[in-house]
CSV table of N, CA and C in Angstrom, one decimal:
chain,number,residue,atom,x,y,z
A,1,MET,N,51.3,69.0,-19.0
A,1,MET,CA,50.3,69.9,-19.4
A,1,MET,C,48.9,69.3,-19.8
A,2,PRO,N,49.0,68.1,-20.3
A,2,PRO,CA,47.7,67.4,-20.6
A,2,PRO,C,46.8,67.2,-19.4
A,3,ARG,N,47.5,66.9,-18.3
A,3,ARG,CA,46.7,66.7,-17.0
A,3,ARG,C,46.0,68.0,-16.6
A,4,ALA,N,46.6,69.1,-16.7
A,4,ALA,CA,46.0,70.4,-16.4
A,4,ALA,C,44.8,70.7,-17.3
A,5,ARG,N,45.0,70.5,-18.6
A,5,ARG,CA,44.0,70.7,-19.6
A,5,ARG,C,42.8,69.8,-19.3
A,6,HIS,N,43.0,68.5,-19.1
A,6,HIS,CA,41.9,67.6,-18.9
A,6,HIS,C,41.2,67.9,-17.6
A,7,ALA,N,41.9,68.3,-16.6
A,7,ALA,CA,41.3,68.7,-15.3
A,7,ALA,C,40.4,69.9,-15.4
A,8,VAL,N,40.8,70.9,-16.2
A,8,VAL,CA,39.9,72.1,-16.4
A,8,VAL,C,38.7,71.6,-17.2
A,9,ARG,N,38.9,70.9,-18.3
A,9,ARG,CA,37.7,70.5,-19.1
A,9,ARG,C,36.8,69.6,-18.3
A,10,ASP,N,37.3,68.6,-17.5
A,10,ASP,CA,36.5,67.7,-16.8
A,10,ASP,C,35.7,68.5,-15.7
A,11,LEU,N,36.3,69.5,-15.0
A,11,LEU,CA,35.7,70.2,-14.0
A,11,LEU,C,34.5,71.0,-14.6
A,12,VAL,N,34.7,71.6,-15.7
A,12,VAL,CA,33.6,72.4,-16.3
A,12,VAL,C,32.4,71.4,-16.7
A,13,ARG,N,32.8,70.3,-17.2
A,13,ARG,CA,31.7,69.3,-17.6
A,13,ARG,C,31.0,68.8,-16.3
A,14,ARG,N,31.8,68.4,-15.3
A,14,ARG,CA,31.1,67.9,-14.0
A,14,ARG,C,30.2,68.9,-13.4
A,15,ARG,N,30.6,70.2,-13.5
A,15,ARG,CA,29.7,71.2,-12.9
A,15,ARG,C,28.5,71.6,-13.8
A,16,ARG,N,28.5,71.0,-15.0
A,16,ARG,CA,27.5,71.3,-16.0
A,16,ARG,C,27.3,72.8,-16.2
A,17,ALA,N,28.4,73.4,-16.3
A,17,ALA,CA,28.5,74.9,-16.5
A,17,ALA,C,28.1,75.2,-17.9
A,18,PRO,N,27.4,76.3,-18.1
A,18,PRO,CA,27.0,76.7,-19.5
A,18,PRO,C,28.2,77.3,-20.3
A,19,VAL,N,29.2,76.5,-20.4
A,19,VAL,CA,30.4,77.0,-21.1
A,19,VAL,C,30.5,76.4,-22.5
A,20,PRO,N,30.4,77.2,-23.5
A,20,PRO,CA,30.4,76.7,-24.9
A,20,PRO,C,31.7,76.0,-25.2
A,21,ASP,N,31.6,75.0,-26.1
A,21,ASP,CA,32.8,74.2,-26.5
A,21,ASP,C,34.0,75.1,-26.9
A,22,GLU,N,33.7,76.1,-27.7
A,22,GLU,CA,34.8,77.0,-28.1
A,22,GLU,C,35.5,77.6,-26.9
A,23,LEU,N,34.8,78.0,-25.9
A,23,LEU,CA,35.4,78.6,-24.7
A,23,LEU,C,36.2,77.5,-23.9
A,24,VAL,N,35.7,76.3,-23.9
A,24,VAL,CA,36.4,75.2,-23.2
A,24,VAL,C,37.8,75.0,-23.9
A,25,HIS,N,37.8,75.0,-25.3
A,25,HIS,CA,39.0,74.9,-26.0
A,25,HIS,C,40.0,76.1,-25.7
A,26,SER,N,39.4,77.3,-25.6
A,26,SER,CA,40.2,78.4,-25.2
A,26,SER,C,40.8,78.3,-23.8
A,27,LEU,N,40.0,77.8,-22.9
A,27,LEU,CA,40.5,77.6,-21.5
A,27,LEU,C,41.6,76.5,-21.5
A,28,SER,N,41.5,75.5,-22.3
A,28,SER,CA,42.5,74.4,-22.4
A,28,SER,C,43.8,75.0,-22.9
A,29,LEU,N,43.7,75.8,-24.0
A,29,LEU,CA,44.9,76.4,-24.5
A,29,LEU,C,45.6,77.3,-23.5
A,30,ILE,N,44.8,78.2,-22.8
A,30,ILE,CA,45.3,79.1,-21.9
A,30,ILE,C,46.0,78.4,-20.7
A,31,VAL,N,45.3,77.4,-20.1
A,31,VAL,CA,46.0,76.7,-19.0
A,31,VAL,C,47.2,76.0,-19.5
A,32,SER,N,47.2,75.4,-20.7
A,32,SER,CA,48.4,74.7,-21.2
A,32,SER,C,49.6,75.7,-21.3
A,33,GLU,N,49.3,76.9,-21.9
A,33,GLU,CA,50.4,77.9,-22.0
A,33,GLU,C,50.9,78.4,-20.7
A,34,LEU,N,50.0,78.7,-19.8
A,34,LEU,CA,50.4,79.3,-18.5
A,34,LEU,C,51.2,78.2,-17.6
A,35,VAL,N,50.7,77.0,-17.7
A,35,VAL,CA,51.4,75.9,-16.9
A,35,VAL,C,52.8,75.7,-17.6
A,36,THR,N,52.9,75.7,-18.9
A,36,THR,CA,54.2,75.6,-19.6
A,36,THR,C,55.1,76.7,-19.2
A,37,ASN,N,54.6,77.9,-19.1
A,37,ASN,CA,55.5,79.0,-18.7
A,37,ASN,C,56.0,78.9,-17.3
A,38,ALA,N,55.1,78.4,-16.4
A,38,ALA,CA,55.5,78.2,-15.0
A,38,ALA,C,56.5,77.1,-14.9
A,39,VAL,N,56.4,76.1,-15.6
A,39,VAL,CA,57.3,75.0,-15.6
A,39,VAL,C,58.7,75.4,-16.1
A,40,ARG,N,58.7,76.1,-17.2
A,40,ARG,CA,59.9,76.5,-17.9
A,40,ARG,C,60.6,77.7,-17.2
A,41,HIS,N,59.9,78.6,-16.6
A,41,HIS,CA,60.5,79.8,-16.1
A,41,HIS,C,60.5,79.9,-14.6
A,42,ALA,N,59.7,79.1,-13.9
A,42,ALA,CA,59.6,79.3,-12.4
A,42,ALA,C,60.1,78.0,-11.7
A,43,ALA,N,60.4,77.0,-12.4
A,43,ALA,CA,60.7,75.7,-11.7
A,43,ALA,C,61.8,75.7,-10.7
A,44,LEU,N,62.9,76.5,-11.0
A,44,LEU,CA,64.0,76.6,-10.1
A,44,LEU,C,63.6,77.2,-8.7
A,45,LEU,N,62.6,78.1,-8.7
A,45,LEU,CA,62.2,78.7,-7.4
A,45,LEU,C,60.9,78.2,-6.9
A,46,SER,N,60.2,77.3,-7.7
A,46,SER,CA,58.9,76.9,-7.4
A,46,SER,C,58.8,75.4,-7.5
A,47,ALA,N,58.7,74.7,-6.4
A,47,ALA,CA,58.6,73.2,-6.4
A,47,ALA,C,57.2,72.8,-6.8
A,48,GLU,N,56.2,73.6,-6.6
A,48,GLU,CA,54.8,73.3,-7.0
A,48,GLU,C,54.2,74.4,-7.8
A,49,ILE,N,53.2,74.0,-8.6
A,49,ILE,CA,52.4,74.9,-9.4
A,49,ILE,C,51.0,74.6,-9.1
A,50,GLY,N,50.2,75.7,-8.9
A,50,GLY,CA,48.8,75.5,-8.6
A,50,GLY,C,47.9,76.0,-9.7
A,51,VAL,N,46.8,75.3,-10.0
A,51,VAL,CA,45.9,75.7,-11.0
A,51,VAL,C,44.5,75.8,-10.3
A,52,GLU,N,43.9,77.0,-10.5
A,52,GLU,CA,42.6,77.2,-9.9
A,52,GLU,C,41.6,77.6,-11.0
A,53,VAL,N,40.3,77.1,-10.8
A,53,VAL,CA,39.3,77.4,-11.7
A,53,VAL,C,38.0,77.8,-10.9
A,54,SER,N,37.4,78.9,-11.3
A,54,SER,CA,36.2,79.4,-10.6
A,54,SER,C,35.2,79.7,-11.7
A,55,LEU,N,33.9,79.4,-11.3
A,55,LEU,CA,32.8,79.6,-12.2
A,55,LEU,C,31.8,80.6,-11.5
A,56,GLY,N,31.4,81.6,-12.2
A,56,GLY,CA,30.5,82.6,-11.7
A,56,GLY,C,29.2,82.6,-12.6
A,57,ALA,N,28.3,83.4,-12.4
A,57,ALA,CA,27.1,83.5,-13.1
A,57,ALA,C,27.3,83.8,-14.6
A,58,GLY,N,28.3,84.6,-14.9
A,58,GLY,CA,28.5,85.0,-16.3
A,58,GLY,C,29.9,84.9,-16.7
A,59,TRP,N,30.8,84.2,-15.9
A,59,TRP,CA,32.2,84.2,-16.2
A,59,TRP,C,32.9,82.9,-15.7
A,60,VAL,N,34.0,82.7,-16.2
A,60,VAL,CA,34.9,81.6,-15.8
A,60,VAL,C,36.3,82.2,-15.6
A,61,ARG,N,36.9,81.8,-14.5
A,61,ARG,CA,38.2,82.4,-14.1
A,61,ARG,C,39.2,81.2,-14.0
A,62,LEU,N,40.4,81.4,-14.5
A,62,LEU,CA,41.4,80.4,-14.5
A,62,LEU,C,42.7,81.1,-13.9
A,63,GLY,N,43.4,80.4,-13.0
A,63,GLY,CA,44.6,81.0,-12.5
A,63,GLY,C,45.7,79.9,-12.4
A,64,VAL,N,46.9,80.3,-12.6
A,64,VAL,CA,48.1,79.5,-12.5
A,64,VAL,C,49.0,80.2,-11.5
A,65,GLU,N,49.4,79.5,-10.4
A,65,GLU,CA,50.2,80.1,-9.4
A,65,GLU,C,51.6,79.4,-9.3
A,66,ASP,N,52.6,80.1,-9.2
A,66,ASP,CA,54.0,79.5,-8.9
A,66,ASP,C,54.7,80.4,-7.9
A,67,GLY,N,55.9,79.9,-7.5
A,67,GLY,CA,56.6,80.6,-6.4
A,67,GLY,C,57.7,81.5,-6.9
A,68,HIS,N,57.7,81.8,-8.2
A,68,HIS,CA,58.7,82.8,-8.8
A,68,HIS,C,58.1,84.2,-8.6
A,69,PRO,N,59.0,85.1,-8.1
A,69,PRO,CA,58.5,86.5,-7.9
A,69,PRO,C,58.3,87.3,-9.1
A,70,TYR,N,59.0,87.0,-10.2
A,70,TYR,CA,58.9,87.9,-11.4
A,70,TYR,C,57.7,87.8,-12.2
A,71,ARG,N,57.2,88.9,-12.6
A,71,ARG,CA,56.0,88.9,-13.5
A,71,ARG,C,56.4,88.5,-14.9
A,72,PRO,N,55.6,87.7,-15.5
A,72,PRO,CA,55.9,87.3,-16.9
A,72,PRO,C,55.7,88.6,-17.8
A,73,ALA,N,56.5,88.7,-18.8
A,73,ALA,CA,56.5,89.8,-19.7
A,73,ALA,C,56.1,89.3,-21.1
A,74,ALA,N,54.9,89.7,-21.6
A,74,ALA,CA,54.5,89.3,-22.9
A,74,ALA,C,55.4,90.1,-23.9
A,75,LEU,N,55.9,89.4,-24.9
A,75,LEU,CA,56.8,90.0,-25.9
A,75,LEU,C,56.0,91.1,-26.7
A,76,ALA,N,56.6,92.2,-26.9
A,76,ALA,CA,56.0,93.3,-27.6
A,76,ALA,C,55.9,93.0,-29.1
A,77,ALA,N,56.8,92.2,-29.6
A,77,ALA,CA,56.8,91.9,-31.0
A,77,ALA,C,57.0,90.4,-31.2
A,78,GLU,N,56.7,90.0,-32.4
A,78,GLU,CA,56.8,88.6,-32.7
A,78,GLU,C,58.2,88.2,-32.6
A,79,PRO,N,58.5,87.0,-32.0
A,79,PRO,CA,59.9,86.5,-31.9
A,79,PRO,C,60.4,86.2,-33.3
A,80,ALA,N,61.7,86.2,-33.4
A,80,ALA,CA,62.3,85.9,-34.7
A,80,ALA,C,61.9,84.5,-35.2
A,81,HIS,N,61.9,84.3,-36.5
A,81,HIS,CA,61.5,83.0,-37.1
A,81,HIS,C,62.3,81.9,-36.6
A,82,GLU,N,63.6,82.1,-36.3
A,82,GLU,CA,64.5,81.1,-35.9
A,82,GLU,C,64.2,80.6,-34.4
A,83,HIS,N,63.5,81.4,-33.6
A,83,HIS,CA,63.2,81.1,-32.3
A,83,HIS,C,62.0,80.2,-32.3
A,84,THR,N,62.0,79.1,-31.6
A,84,THR,CA,60.9,78.1,-31.6
A,84,THR,C,59.9,78.4,-30.4
A,85,GLY,N,60.3,79.3,-29.5
A,85,GLY,CA,59.4,79.6,-28.4
A,85,GLY,C,59.1,81.0,-28.3
A,86,GLY,N,58.6,81.5,-27.1
A,86,GLY,CA,58.3,82.9,-26.9
A,86,GLY,C,57.0,83.4,-27.4
A,87,ARG,N,56.1,82.6,-27.8
A,87,ARG,CA,54.8,83.0,-28.3
A,87,ARG,C,53.7,82.7,-27.4
A,88,GLY,N,53.9,82.0,-26.3
A,88,GLY,CA,52.8,81.6,-25.4
A,88,GLY,C,52.0,82.7,-24.8
A,89,LEU,N,52.7,83.7,-24.2
A,89,LEU,CA,51.9,84.8,-23.6
A,89,LEU,C,51.2,85.6,-24.7
A,90,LEU,N,51.8,85.7,-25.9
A,90,LEU,CA,51.1,86.5,-27.0
A,90,LEU,C,49.8,85.7,-27.3
A,91,LEU,N,49.9,84.4,-27.4
A,91,LEU,CA,48.8,83.6,-27.7
A,91,LEU,C,47.7,83.7,-26.6
A,92,VAL,N,48.1,83.7,-25.4
A,92,VAL,CA,47.2,83.9,-24.3
A,92,VAL,C,46.5,85.2,-24.3
A,93,LYS,N,47.3,86.3,-24.5
A,93,LYS,CA,46.7,87.6,-24.6
A,93,LYS,C,45.7,87.7,-25.8
A,94,ALA,N,46.1,87.2,-26.9
A,94,ALA,CA,45.2,87.2,-28.1
A,94,ALA,C,43.9,86.4,-27.8
A,95,THR,N,44.0,85.3,-27.2
A,95,THR,CA,42.8,84.4,-27.0
A,95,THR,C,41.9,85.1,-26.0
A,96,VAL,N,42.5,85.7,-24.9
A,96,VAL,CA,41.7,86.5,-23.9
A,96,VAL,C,41.0,87.7,-24.5
A,97,ALA,N,41.7,88.4,-25.3
A,97,ALA,CA,41.2,89.6,-26.0
A,97,ALA,C,40.0,89.2,-26.9
A,98,GLU,N,40.2,88.2,-27.7
A,98,GLU,CA,39.2,87.7,-28.6
A,98,GLU,C,37.9,87.3,-27.9
A,99,ALA,N,38.0,86.8,-26.7
A,99,ALA,CA,36.9,86.4,-26.0
A,99,ALA,C,36.2,87.5,-25.2
A,100,GLY,N,36.9,88.7,-25.1
A,100,GLY,CA,36.4,89.8,-24.4
A,100,GLY,C,36.7,89.7,-22.9
A,101,GLY,N,37.8,89.0,-22.5
A,101,GLY,CA,38.1,88.7,-21.1
A,101,GLY,C,39.2,89.6,-20.7
A,102,SER,N,39.8,89.3,-19.5
A,102,SER,CA,40.8,90.1,-18.9
A,102,SER,C,41.9,89.1,-18.3
A,103,CYS,N,43.1,89.7,-18.2
A,103,CYS,CA,44.2,88.9,-17.6
A,103,CYS,C,45.0,89.8,-16.7
A,104,GLU,N,45.4,89.2,-15.5
A,104,GLU,CA,46.1,90.0,-14.5
A,104,GLU,C,47.1,89.1,-13.8
A,105,VAL,N,48.1,89.8,-13.2
A,105,VAL,CA,49.1,89.1,-12.5
A,105,VAL,C,49.1,89.7,-11.1
A,106,GLU,N,49.1,88.8,-10.1
A,106,GLU,CA,49.1,89.3,-8.7
A,106,GLU,C,50.2,88.6,-7.9
A,107,GLN,N,50.9,89.3,-7.0
A,107,GLN,CA,51.9,88.7,-6.1
A,107,GLN,C,51.1,88.0,-5.1
A,108,THR,N,51.7,86.8,-4.6
A,108,THR,CA,51.1,86.0,-3.6
A,108,THR,C,51.7,86.4,-2.2
A,109,ALA,N,51.1,86.0,-1.2
A,109,ALA,CA,51.6,86.3,0.2
A,109,ALA,C,53.0,85.5,0.4
A,110,SER,N,53.2,84.4,-0.3
A,110,SER,CA,54.4,83.7,-0.2
A,110,SER,C,55.5,84.2,-1.0
A,111,GLY,N,55.3,85.3,-1.8
A,111,GLY,CA,56.3,85.9,-2.6
A,111,GLY,C,56.3,85.4,-4.1
A,112,GLY,N,55.4,84.6,-4.5
A,112,GLY,CA,55.3,84.1,-5.8
A,112,GLY,C,54.3,85.0,-6.6
A,113,LYS,N,53.7,84.4,-7.6
A,113,LYS,CA,52.7,85.2,-8.3
A,113,LYS,C,51.6,84.2,-8.8
A,114,VAL,N,50.5,84.8,-9.2
A,114,VAL,CA,49.4,84.0,-9.8
A,114,VAL,C,49.0,84.8,-11.1
A,115,VAL,N,48.9,84.1,-12.2
A,115,VAL,CA,48.4,84.7,-13.4
A,115,VAL,C,46.9,84.3,-13.5
A,116,ARG,N,46.0,85.3,-13.6
A,116,ARG,CA,44.6,85.0,-13.6
A,116,ARG,C,44.0,85.5,-14.9
A,117,VAL,N,43.1,84.7,-15.5
A,117,VAL,CA,42.4,85.0,-16.7
A,117,VAL,C,40.9,84.9,-16.4
A,118,THR,N,40.1,85.9,-16.8
A,118,THR,CA,38.7,85.8,-16.6
A,118,THR,C,38.1,86.0,-18.0
A,119,LEU,N,37.2,85.0,-18.3
A,119,LEU,CA,36.5,85.1,-19.6
A,119,LEU,C,35.0,85.1,-19.4
A,120,PRO,N,34.3,85.8,-20.2
A,120,PRO,CA,32.8,85.8,-20.1
A,120,PRO,C,32.3,84.5,-20.7
A,121,LEU,N,31.2,84.0,-20.2
A,121,LEU,CA,30.5,82.8,-20.7
A,121,LEU,C,29.8,83.1,-22.0
A,122,THR,N,29.4,84.4,-22.2
A,122,THR,CA,28.7,84.7,-23.4
A,122,THR,C,29.8,85.3,-24.4
A,123,PRO,N,29.9,84.7,-25.5
A,123,PRO,CA,30.9,85.2,-26.5
A,123,PRO,C,30.6,86.6,-27.0
A,124,LEU,N,31.6,87.4,-27.4
A,124,LEU,CA,31.4,88.7,-28.0
A,124,LEU,C,30.7,88.5,-29.3
A,125,THR,N,29.8,89.5,-29.6
A,125,THR,CA,29.2,89.5,-30.9
A,125,THR,C,30.2,89.9,-32.0
A,126,PRO,N,30.4,89.1,-33.0
A,126,PRO,CA,31.4,89.5,-34.0
A,126,PRO,C,30.9,90.7,-34.7
A,127,LEU,N,31.9,91.6,-35.1
A,127,LEU,CA,31.6,92.8,-35.8
A,127,LEU,C,31.3,92.4,-37.3
A,128,THR,N,30.5,93.2,-37.9
A,128,THR,CA,30.3,93.0,-39.3
A,128,THR,C,31.5,93.4,-40.1
A,129,PRO,N,32.1,92.5,-40.9
A,129,PRO,CA,33.3,92.9,-41.7
A,129,PRO,C,32.9,93.9,-42.8
A,130,LEU,N,33.9,94.7,-43.1
A,130,LEU,CA,33.8,95.6,-44.2
A,130,LEU,C,34.0,94.9,-45.5
A,131,PRO,N,33.4,95.4,-46.6
A,131,PRO,CA,33.7,94.7,-47.9
A,131,PRO,C,35.2,94.6,-48.2
A,132,PRO,N,35.6,93.6,-48.9
A,132,PRO,CA,37.1,93.4,-49.1
A,132,PRO,C,37.7,94.6,-49.8
A,133,SER,N,37.0,95.3,-50.7
A,133,SER,CA,37.6,96.4,-51.4
A,133,SER,C,37.8,97.7,-50.6
A,134,THR,N,37.2,97.7,-49.4
A,134,THR,CA,37.3,98.9,-48.6
A,134,THR,C,38.5,98.8,-47.6
A,135,PRO,N,39.3,99.8,-47.6
A,135,PRO,CA,40.5,99.7,-46.7
A,135,PRO,C,39.9,99.8,-45.2
A,136,PRO,N,40.6,99.0,-44.3
A,136,PRO,CA,40.0,98.9,-42.9
A,136,PRO,C,39.9,100.3,-42.2
A,137,TRP,N,40.7,101.3,-42.7
A,137,TRP,CA,40.6,102.6,-42.0
A,137,TRP,C,39.5,103.5,-42.6
A,138,ALA,N,38.9,103.1,-43.7
A,138,ALA,CA,37.9,103.9,-44.3
A,138,ALA,C,36.5,103.7,-43.6
A,139,PRO,N,35.7,104.8,-43.5
A,139,PRO,CA,34.4,104.6,-42.9
A,139,PRO,C,33.6,103.8,-43.9
A,140,PRO,N,32.6,103.0,-43.3
A,140,PRO,CA,31.7,102.2,-44.2
A,140,PRO,C,31.0,103.1,-45.2
A,141,SER,N,30.9,102.6,-46.4
A,141,SER,CA,30.2,103.4,-47.4
A,141,SER,C,28.7,103.3,-47.2
A,142,THR,N,28.0,104.4,-47.6
A,142,THR,CA,26.6,104.4,-47.5
A,142,THR,C,26.1,104.4,-48.9
A,143,PRO,N,25.0,103.6,-49.1
A,143,PRO,CA,24.4,103.6,-50.5
A,143,PRO,C,24.0,104.9,-50.9
A,144,PRO,N,24.1,105.2,-52.2
A,144,PRO,CA,23.7,106.5,-52.8
A,144,PRO,C,22.2,106.6,-52.6
A,145,SER,N,21.7,107.9,-52.4
A,145,SER,CA,20.3,108.2,-52.3
A,145,SER,C,19.6,107.9,-53.6
A,146,PRO,N,18.4,107.3,-53.5
A,146,PRO,CA,17.7,107.0,-54.8
A,146,PRO,C,17.4,108.3,-55.5
A,147,ALA,N,17.5,108.3,-56.9
A,147,ALA,CA,17.2,109.4,-57.7
A,147,ALA,C,15.7,109.7,-57.7
A,148,ARG,N,15.4,111.0,-57.8
A,148,ARG,CA,14.0,111.4,-57.7
A,148,ARG,C,13.5,111.9,-59.1
């Protein structure tokens, strides 16, 4: 997995792409998790794993391809504490969502699949947090009108 992470990082740097360091770290994490999944779950049916990186004007796309036909299933709930694995796709989904990106799975012509993640080069603007005493479901309070 380090080889895939370093290859993605080095490609972005060589191309002098306007990719913020935080996004490079996110891409490294995503490629690491997707390659790990391919090795663990597709190795019996897939002798090779491919990694692709594309850069566009406002986005970067990362794909990991293997020869296994089954789509990965992100777990709907947190795995039990005694399980040491099973969180990779949850981590990928959370990282992609936080960056405002998208994730898709496509079947390949050879019968395998490719998992692609697309992230915008411009990070999302963080929302203004509510004051700590305000419940997250309550509308923001407005200051009282000045007395006349």
